[in-house]
mmCIF file of C-alpha atoms in Angstrom:
data_model
loop_
_atom_site.group_PDB
_atom_site.id
_atom_site.type_symbol
_atom_site.label_atom_id
_atom_site.label_comp_id
_atom_site.label_asym_id
_atom_site.label_seq_id
_atom_site.Cartn_x
_atom_site.Cartn_y
_atom_site.Cartn_z
ATOM 1 C CA MET O 277 11.647 -67.564 -57.845
ATOM 2 C CA PHE O 278 9.473 -68.470 -54.849
ATOM 3 C CA THR O 279 11.493 -71.633 -54.136
ATOM 4 C CA LYS O 280 14.769 -69.730 -54.402
ATOM 5 C CA ARG O 281 13.444 -67.012 -52.093
ATOM 6 C CA LEU O 282 12.163 -69.581 -49.576
ATOM 7 C CA VAL O 283 15.433 -71.524 -49.455
ATOM 8 C CA SER O 284 17.445 -68.318 -49.071
ATOM 9 C CA GLY O 285 15.078 -67.120 -46.353
ATOM 10 C CA ILE O 286 15.393 -70.349 -44.379
ATOM 11 C CA PHE O 287 19.189 -70.228 -44.674
ATOM 12 C CA LEU O 288 19.254 -66.611 -43.451
ATOM 13 C CA VAL O 289 17.052 -67.430 -40.456
ATOM 14 C CA ILE O 290 19.265 -70.372 -39.441
ATOM 15 C CA LEU O 291 22.406 -68.265 -39.870
ATOM 16 C CA ALA O 292 20.886 -65.424 -37.850
ATOM 17 C CA ILE O 293 19.921 -67.763 -35.018
ATOM 18 C CA LEU O 294 23.422 -69.248 -34.855
ATOM 19 C CA LEU O 295 25.283 -65.929 -35.003
ATOM 20 C CA VAL O 296 23.007 -63.928 -32.725
ATOM 21 C CA SER O 297 22.849 -66.727 -30.159
ATOM 22 C CA ARG O 298 26.636 -66.929 -30.106
ATOM 23 C CA GLY O 299 27.257 -63.174 -30.092
ATOM 24 C CA GLY O 300 30.786 -61.970 -29.435
ATOM 25 C CA VAL O 301 33.444 -62.023 -32.159
ATOM 26 C CA PRO O 302 31.443 -64.027 -34.761
ATOM 27 C CA LEU O 303 28.508 -61.597 -34.655
ATOM 28 C CA TYR O 304 30.814 -58.568 -34.542
ATOM 29 C CA LEU O 305 32.783 -59.688 -37.607
ATOM 30 C CA THR O 306 29.619 -60.654 -39.461
ATOM 31 C CA MET O 307 28.035 -57.243 -38.909
ATOM 32 C CA ALA O 308 31.260 -55.523 -39.991
ATOM 33 C CA VAL O 309 31.404 -57.566 -43.218
ATOM 34 C CA ILE O 310 27.694 -57.075 -43.913
ATOM 35 C CA SER O 311 28.138 -53.339 -43.339
ATOM 36 C CA LEU O 312 30.961 -53.160 -45.872
ATOM 37 C CA ILE O 313 28.993 -55.162 -48.439
ATOM 38 C CA GLY O 314 25.899 -53.016 -47.902
ATOM 39 C CA LEU O 315 27.963 -49.842 -48.186
ATOM 40 C CA ASN O 316 29.475 -51.121 -51.425
ATOM 41 C CA GLU O 317 25.960 -51.747 -52.779
ATOM 42 C CA LEU O 318 24.954 -48.190 -51.980
ATOM 43 C CA TYR O 319 28.160 -46.745 -53.404
ATOM 44 C CA ARG O 320 27.637 -48.706 -56.632
ATOM 45 C CA VAL O 321 24.207 -47.113 -56.970
ATOM 46 C CA LEU O 322 25.761 -43.689 -56.357
ATOM 47 C CA LYS O 323 28.628 -44.588 -58.737
ATOM 48 C CA ILE O 324 31.352 -43.795 -56.209
ATOM 49 C CA ASP O 325 32.368 -47.348 -55.248
ATOM 50 C CA ARG O 326 35.704 -47.143 -57.099
ATOM 51 C CA THR O 327 36.602 -43.560 -56.307
ATOM 52 C CA PRO O 328 38.641 -41.903 -53.541
ATOM 53 C CA LEU O 329 35.317 -40.870 -51.974
ATOM 54 C CA GLY O 330 34.301 -44.517 -51.698
ATOM 55 C CA ALA O 331 37.713 -45.472 -50.321
ATOM 56 C CA ILE O 332 37.363 -42.928 -47.518
ATOM 57 C CA GLY O 333 33.922 -44.379 -46.742
ATOM 58 C CA TYR O 334 35.306 -47.906 -46.434
ATOM 59 C CA VAL O 335 38.211 -46.745 -44.253
ATOM 60 C CA THR O 336 35.768 -44.870 -42.014
ATOM 61 C CA VAL O 337 33.735 -48.049 -41.549
ATOM 62 C CA PHE O 338 36.870 -49.941 -40.469
ATOM 63 C CA ALA O 339 37.658 -47.129 -38.025
ATOM 64 C CA TYR O 340 34.131 -47.080 -36.670
ATOM 65 C CA TYR O 341 34.008 -50.816 -35.995
ATOM 66 C CA GLY O 342 37.364 -50.514 -34.293
ATOM 67 C CA LEU O 343 35.866 -47.909 -31.974
ATOM 68 C CA VAL O 344 32.874 -50.162 -31.293
ATOM 69 C CA TRP O 345 35.111 -53.099 -30.391
ATOM 70 C CA PHE O 346 37.344 -51.072 -28.079
ATOM 71 C CA ASP O 347 34.446 -49.172 -26.448
ATOM 72 C CA GLY O 348 35.555 -45.930 -28.049
ATOM 73 C CA GLU O 349 32.082 -44.600 -28.869
ATOM 74 C CA LYS O 350 33.047 -41.226 -27.370
ATOM 75 C CA PHE O 351 35.380 -40.751 -30.366
ATOM 76 C CA VAL O 352 32.695 -41.360 -33.009
ATOM 77 C CA THR O 353 32.017 -37.642 -33.399
ATOM 78 C CA LEU O 354 35.739 -37.027 -33.915
ATOM 79 C CA MET O 355 35.810 -39.827 -36.507
ATOM 80 C CA ALA O 356 32.819 -38.332 -38.333
ATOM 81 C CA ILE O 357 34.370 -34.872 -38.434
ATOM 82 C CA ALA O 358 37.713 -36.252 -39.652
ATOM 83 C CA ALA O 359 36.006 -38.273 -42.401
ATOM 84 C CA LEU O 360 33.996 -35.256 -43.508
ATOM 85 C CA MET O 361 37.108 -33.068 -43.603
ATOM 86 C CA VAL O 362 38.944 -35.588 -45.791
ATOM 87 C CA LEU O 363 35.947 -35.945 -48.122
ATOM 88 C CA MET O 364 35.658 -32.182 -48.439
ATOM 89 C CA ALA O 365 39.392 -31.928 -49.131
ATOM 90 C CA ILE O 366 39.020 -34.397 -51.998
ATOM 91 C CA TYR O 367 36.016 -32.425 -53.222
ATOM 92 C CA VAL O 368 37.962 -29.155 -53.173
ATOM 93 C CA PHE O 369 41.294 -30.271 -54.622
ATOM 94 C CA ALA O 370 39.748 -32.496 -57.303
ATOM 95 C CA PHE O 371 37.126 -29.894 -58.261
ATOM 96 C CA PRO O 372 35.111 -30.145 -60.471
ATOM 97 C CA LYS O 373 35.577 -33.907 -60.764
ATOM 98 C CA TYR O 374 33.030 -34.796 -58.056
ATOM 99 C CA ARG O 375 29.557 -33.412 -57.476
ATOM 100 C CA THR O 376 28.256 -32.311 -54.097
ATOM 101 C CA GLU O 377 25.784 -35.214 -54.127
ATOM 102 C CA GLU O 378 28.623 -37.723 -54.431
ATOM 103 C CA VAL O 379 30.494 -36.276 -51.453
ATOM 104 C CA THR O 380 27.407 -36.143 -49.243
ATOM 105 C CA GLY O 381 26.428 -39.641 -50.411
ATOM 106 C CA ALA O 382 29.799 -41.033 -49.350
ATOM 107 C CA PHE O 383 29.412 -39.504 -45.878
ATOM 108 C CA PHE O 384 25.741 -40.442 -45.567
ATOM 109 C CA GLY O 385 26.404 -44.083 -46.511
ATOM 110 C CA VAL O 386 28.722 -44.688 -43.568
ATOM 111 C CA PHE O 387 25.992 -43.812 -41.085
ATOM 112 C CA TYR O 388 23.017 -45.136 -43.036
ATOM 113 C CA VAL O 389 24.549 -48.589 -43.431
ATOM 114 C CA ALA O 390 27.486 -49.278 -41.116
ATOM 115 C CA VAL O 391 26.630 -47.284 -38.009
ATOM 116 C CA MET O 392 22.956 -48.290 -38.042
ATOM 117 C CA LEU O 393 23.703 -51.999 -38.573
ATOM 118 C CA SER O 394 26.327 -52.035 -35.820
ATOM 119 C CA TYR O 395 23.542 -51.747 -33.264
ATOM 120 C CA VAL O 396 22.635 -55.391 -33.827
ATOM 121 C CA TYR O 397 25.962 -56.238 -32.210
ATOM 122 C CA GLN O 398 25.648 -53.448 -29.646
ATOM 123 C CA VAL O 399 22.228 -54.630 -28.448
ATOM 124 C CA ARG O 400 23.603 -58.185 -28.197
ATOM 125 C CA ALA O 401 26.487 -56.848 -26.077
ATOM 126 C CA MET O 402 24.109 -55.164 -23.586
ATOM 127 C CA ASN O 403 23.246 -56.725 -20.261
ATOM 128 C CA ASP O 404 20.454 -59.227 -21.027
ATOM 129 C CA GLY O 405 21.442 -58.791 -24.680
ATOM 130 C CA ARG O 406 21.180 -62.508 -25.383
ATOM 131 C CA TYR O 407 17.403 -62.041 -25.041
ATOM 132 C CA LEU O 408 16.882 -58.379 -25.933
ATOM 133 C CA VAL O 409 18.630 -58.648 -29.307
ATOM 134 C CA TRP O 410 15.732 -60.710 -30.640
ATOM 135 C CA LEU O 411 13.483 -57.659 -30.299
ATOM 136 C CA ILE O 412 15.259 -56.259 -33.371
ATOM 137 C CA PHE O 413 14.098 -59.199 -35.467
ATOM 138 C CA ILE O 414 10.666 -59.348 -33.854
ATOM 139 C CA SER O 415 9.989 -55.671 -34.522
ATOM 140 C CA SER O 416 11.326 -55.831 -38.082
ATOM 141 C CA TRP O 417 9.985 -59.121 -39.396
ATOM 142 C CA GLY O 418 6.922 -59.120 -37.127
ATOM 143 C CA CYS O 419 5.957 -55.649 -38.310
ATOM 144 C CA ASP O 420 6.381 -56.633 -41.974
ATOM 145 C CA THR O 421 4.212 -59.726 -41.611
ATOM 146 C CA SER O 422 1.518 -58.066 -39.509
ATOM 147 C CA ALA O 423 1.375 -55.029 -41.795
ATOM 148 C CA TYR O 424 0.993 -57.262 -44.841
ATOM 149 C CA CYS O 425 -1.811 -59.332 -43.308
ATOM 150 C CA VAL O 426 -3.756 -56.385 -41.894
ATOM 151 C CA GLY O 427 -3.219 -54.383 -45.065
ATOM 152 C CA ARG O 428 -4.611 -57.173 -47.224
ATOM 153 C CA LEU O 429 -7.662 -57.565 -44.972
ATOM 154 C CA LEU O 430 -8.462 -53.992 -43.954
ATOM 155 C CA GLY O 431 -6.264 -51.701 -46.015
ATOM 156 C CA ARG O 432 -8.130 -48.767 -47.581
ATOM 157 C CA HIS O 433 -5.958 -45.660 -47.243
ATOM 158 C CA LYS O 434 -2.583 -45.455 -48.987
ATOM 159 C CA LEU O 435 0.419 -44.782 -46.780
ATOM 160 C CA ALA O 436 2.957 -43.593 -49.373
ATOM 161 C CA PRO O 437 1.493 -44.148 -52.851
ATOM 162 C CA GLY O 438 4.441 -42.526 -54.573
ATOM 163 C CA LEU O 439 6.861 -45.089 -53.113
ATOM 164 C CA SER O 440 4.873 -48.222 -52.319
ATOM 165 C CA PRO O 441 1.302 -48.265 -53.678
ATOM 166 C CA LYS O 442 0.395 -51.445 -51.772
ATOM 167 C CA LYS O 443 1.245 -50.129 -48.303
ATOM 168 C CA THR O 444 -1.697 -48.734 -46.347
ATOM 169 C CA ILE O 445 -2.195 -46.758 -43.159
ATOM 170 C CA GLU O 446 -4.262 -49.611 -41.744
ATOM 171 C CA GLY O 447 -1.436 -52.021 -42.522
ATOM 172 C CA ALA O 448 1.101 -49.724 -40.864
ATOM 173 C CA ILE O 449 -0.988 -49.554 -37.693
ATOM 174 C CA GLY O 450 -1.444 -53.316 -37.799
ATOM 175 C CA GLY O 451 2.309 -53.761 -38.144
ATOM 176 C CA ILE O 452 2.963 -51.657 -35.058
ATOM 177 C CA ALA O 453 0.299 -53.476 -33.047
ATOM 178 C CA GLY O 454 1.532 -56.877 -34.234
ATOM 179 C CA ALA O 455 5.139 -56.098 -33.312
ATOM 180 C CA ALA O 456 4.074 -54.869 -29.867
ATOM 181 C CA LEU O 457 2.027 -58.031 -29.301
ATOM 182 C CA LEU O 458 4.926 -60.243 -30.347
ATOM 183 C CA GLY O 459 7.212 -58.315 -27.988
ATOM 184 C CA PHE O 460 4.742 -58.901 -25.172
ATOM 185 C CA VAL O 461 4.526 -62.634 -25.900
ATOM 186 C CA PHE O 462 8.318 -62.845 -26.114
ATOM 187 C CA ALA O 463 8.625 -61.210 -22.673
ATOM 188 C CA ILE O 464 6.131 -63.659 -21.174
ATOM 189 C CA PHE O 465 8.421 -66.544 -22.122
ATOM 190 C CA PHE O 466 11.834 -64.944 -21.561
ATOM 191 C CA GLY O 467 11.236 -61.969 -19.258
ATOM 192 C CA ALA O 468 12.034 -63.981 -16.147
ATOM 193 C CA HIS O 469 15.574 -64.491 -17.442
ATOM 194 C CA MET O 470 16.230 -60.753 -17.795
ATOM 195 C CA ASP O 471 18.150 -59.412 -14.812
ATOM 196 C CA GLU O 472 18.035 -55.670 -15.512
ATOM 197 C CA VAL O 473 14.579 -55.206 -17.030
ATOM 198 C CA GLU O 474 12.084 -54.486 -14.262
ATOM 199 C CA ASN O 475 8.889 -54.819 -16.299
ATOM 200 C CA PRO O 476 9.815 -56.975 -19.308
ATOM 201 C CA GLU O 477 6.298 -57.206 -20.763
ATOM 202 C CA LEU O 478 5.911 -53.420 -20.884
ATOM 203 C CA VAL O 479 9.480 -52.693 -21.957
ATOM 204 C CA CYS O 480 9.568 -55.290 -24.737
ATOM 205 C CA SER O 481 6.141 -54.268 -26.045
ATOM 206 C CA LEU O 482 7.030 -50.568 -26.141
ATOM 207 C CA ALA O 483 10.476 -51.189 -27.635
ATOM 208 C CA CYS O 484 8.973 -53.307 -30.415
ATOM 209 C CA ALA O 485 6.204 -50.762 -31.071
ATOM 210 C CA ILE O 486 8.702 -47.885 -31.307
ATOM 211 C CA ALA O 487 11.011 -49.890 -33.537
ATOM 212 C CA ALA O 488 8.089 -50.952 -35.748
ATOM 213 C CA VAL O 489 7.271 -47.316 -36.488
ATOM 214 C CA ILE O 490 10.900 -46.653 -37.420
ATOM 215 C CA SER O 491 11.069 -49.936 -39.344
ATOM 216 C CA GLN O 492 8.447 -48.815 -41.834
ATOM 217 C CA ILE O 493 10.295 -45.554 -42.420
ATOM 218 C CA GLY O 494 13.421 -47.585 -43.140
ATOM 219 C CA ASP O 495 11.586 -49.751 -45.651
ATOM 220 C CA LEU O 496 10.182 -46.718 -47.459
ATOM 221 C CA ALA O 497 13.552 -44.929 -47.345
ATOM 222 C CA ALA O 498 15.198 -47.809 -49.203
ATOM 223 C CA SER O 499 12.373 -47.740 -51.755
ATOM 224 C CA ALA O 500 12.908 -44.005 -52.236
ATOM 225 C CA ILE O 501 16.620 -44.480 -52.935
ATOM 226 C CA LYS O 502 15.891 -47.216 -55.477
ATOM 227 C CA ARG O 503 13.218 -45.133 -57.177
ATOM 228 C CA ASN O 504 15.488 -42.104 -57.367
ATOM 229 C CA HIS O 505 18.107 -44.193 -59.144
ATOM 230 C CA ALA O 506 15.713 -46.354 -61.215
ATOM 231 C CA ILE O 507 16.863 -49.739 -59.878
ATOM 232 C CA LYS O 508 14.881 -52.756 -58.722
ATOM 233 C CA ASP O 509 17.382 -54.159 -56.215
ATOM 234 C CA PHE O 510 20.576 -52.946 -54.601
ATOM 235 C CA GLY O 511 22.353 -56.202 -55.466
ATOM 236 C CA HIS O 512 22.040 -59.910 -56.184
ATOM 237 C CA LEU O 513 23.998 -61.429 -53.298
ATOM 238 C CA ILE O 514 20.978 -63.160 -51.714
ATOM 239 C CA PRO O 515 19.057 -65.278 -54.268
ATOM 240 C CA GLY O 516 15.423 -64.230 -54.467
ATOM 241 C CA HIS O 517 15.930 -61.310 -52.088
ATOM 242 C CA GLY O 518 18.403 -59.004 -53.815
ATOM 243 C CA GLY O 519 21.284 -57.446 -51.942
ATOM 244 C CA ILE O 520 22.125 -56.796 -48.310
ATOM 245 C CA LEU O 521 20.252 -53.479 -48.320
ATOM 246 C CA ASP O 522 17.177 -55.124 -49.846
ATOM 247 C CA ARG O 523 17.016 -57.684 -47.043
ATOM 248 C CA PHE O 524 18.111 -55.496 -44.137
ATOM 249 C CA ASP O 525 16.489 -52.184 -45.122
ATOM 250 C CA SER O 526 14.085 -52.108 -42.181
ATOM 251 C CA MET O 527 16.601 -53.617 -39.754
ATOM 252 C CA LEU O 528 18.931 -50.687 -40.418
ATOM 253 C CA PHE O 529 16.382 -48.644 -38.486
ATOM 254 C CA THR O 530 15.044 -51.154 -35.953
ATOM 255 C CA ALA O 531 18.484 -52.000 -34.515
ATOM 256 C CA PRO O 532 19.320 -48.477 -33.251
ATOM 257 C CA ALA O 533 15.652 -47.879 -32.375
ATOM 258 C CA VAL O 534 15.615 -50.941 -30.097
ATOM 259 C CA PHE O 535 18.985 -49.996 -28.580
ATOM 260 C CA PHE O 536 17.955 -46.490 -27.591
ATOM 261 C CA ALA O 537 14.428 -47.504 -26.618
ATOM 262 C CA LEU O 538 15.857 -50.065 -24.220
ATOM 263 C CA ALA O 539 18.440 -47.581 -22.936
ATOM 264 C CA PHE O 540 15.632 -45.270 -21.820
ATOM 265 C CA LEU O 541 12.904 -47.773 -20.955
ATOM 266 C CA ARG O 542 15.044 -50.008 -18.777
#
């Protein structure tokens, strides 16, 4: 299992480096495909993947990524309202075939998976995005590693014992501090190449710290969903890691956190 997980991890890192470095159409299409796969994993857990509710969710994701590509973000609210109206129409006219939880789950999944993940591409498309996009990975993976190390060494107080008994408050603080430090080091090496970031060391450190806080909520949120539905993994697409949502659970939250943190901090 360890060897399989290691090989898969190395492959994912290499693929991420190639796609994120390139940006543009390859990254855009990859995030769209990953979003659809992740949404399908969630819908399978909710048992709506092969229902009209699921179909509306998939169509909404296609529509959303079309808006992202054509800079139509101002129509996202309209898209959300239209999708909700259609879902509610199915709920009403097929009553009592679907439960309220299934309808809300279909709507929730679009934003939880597709919209959140799209910010990897959107950060890459920003000015200085070729550098700033790496803050998503630094805050996510750096927080995980730092939290694990600090938690093992100093952890005493449980963070969320009902969801993840091994996570501690000390580890969470260590994860935030570690991500901020990595952001600072990253800015030392690459800050000079950023044209629109006036104080890269401060901005990158704060963005990573903010995203690290959100990252841990994302990790625990995925654990809560799995516990509620009594599953170990969302899928088996990535050997040794599970599904898309198992591997990208924290990144779902760090990507938009980094985007909006940079939007304000810059």
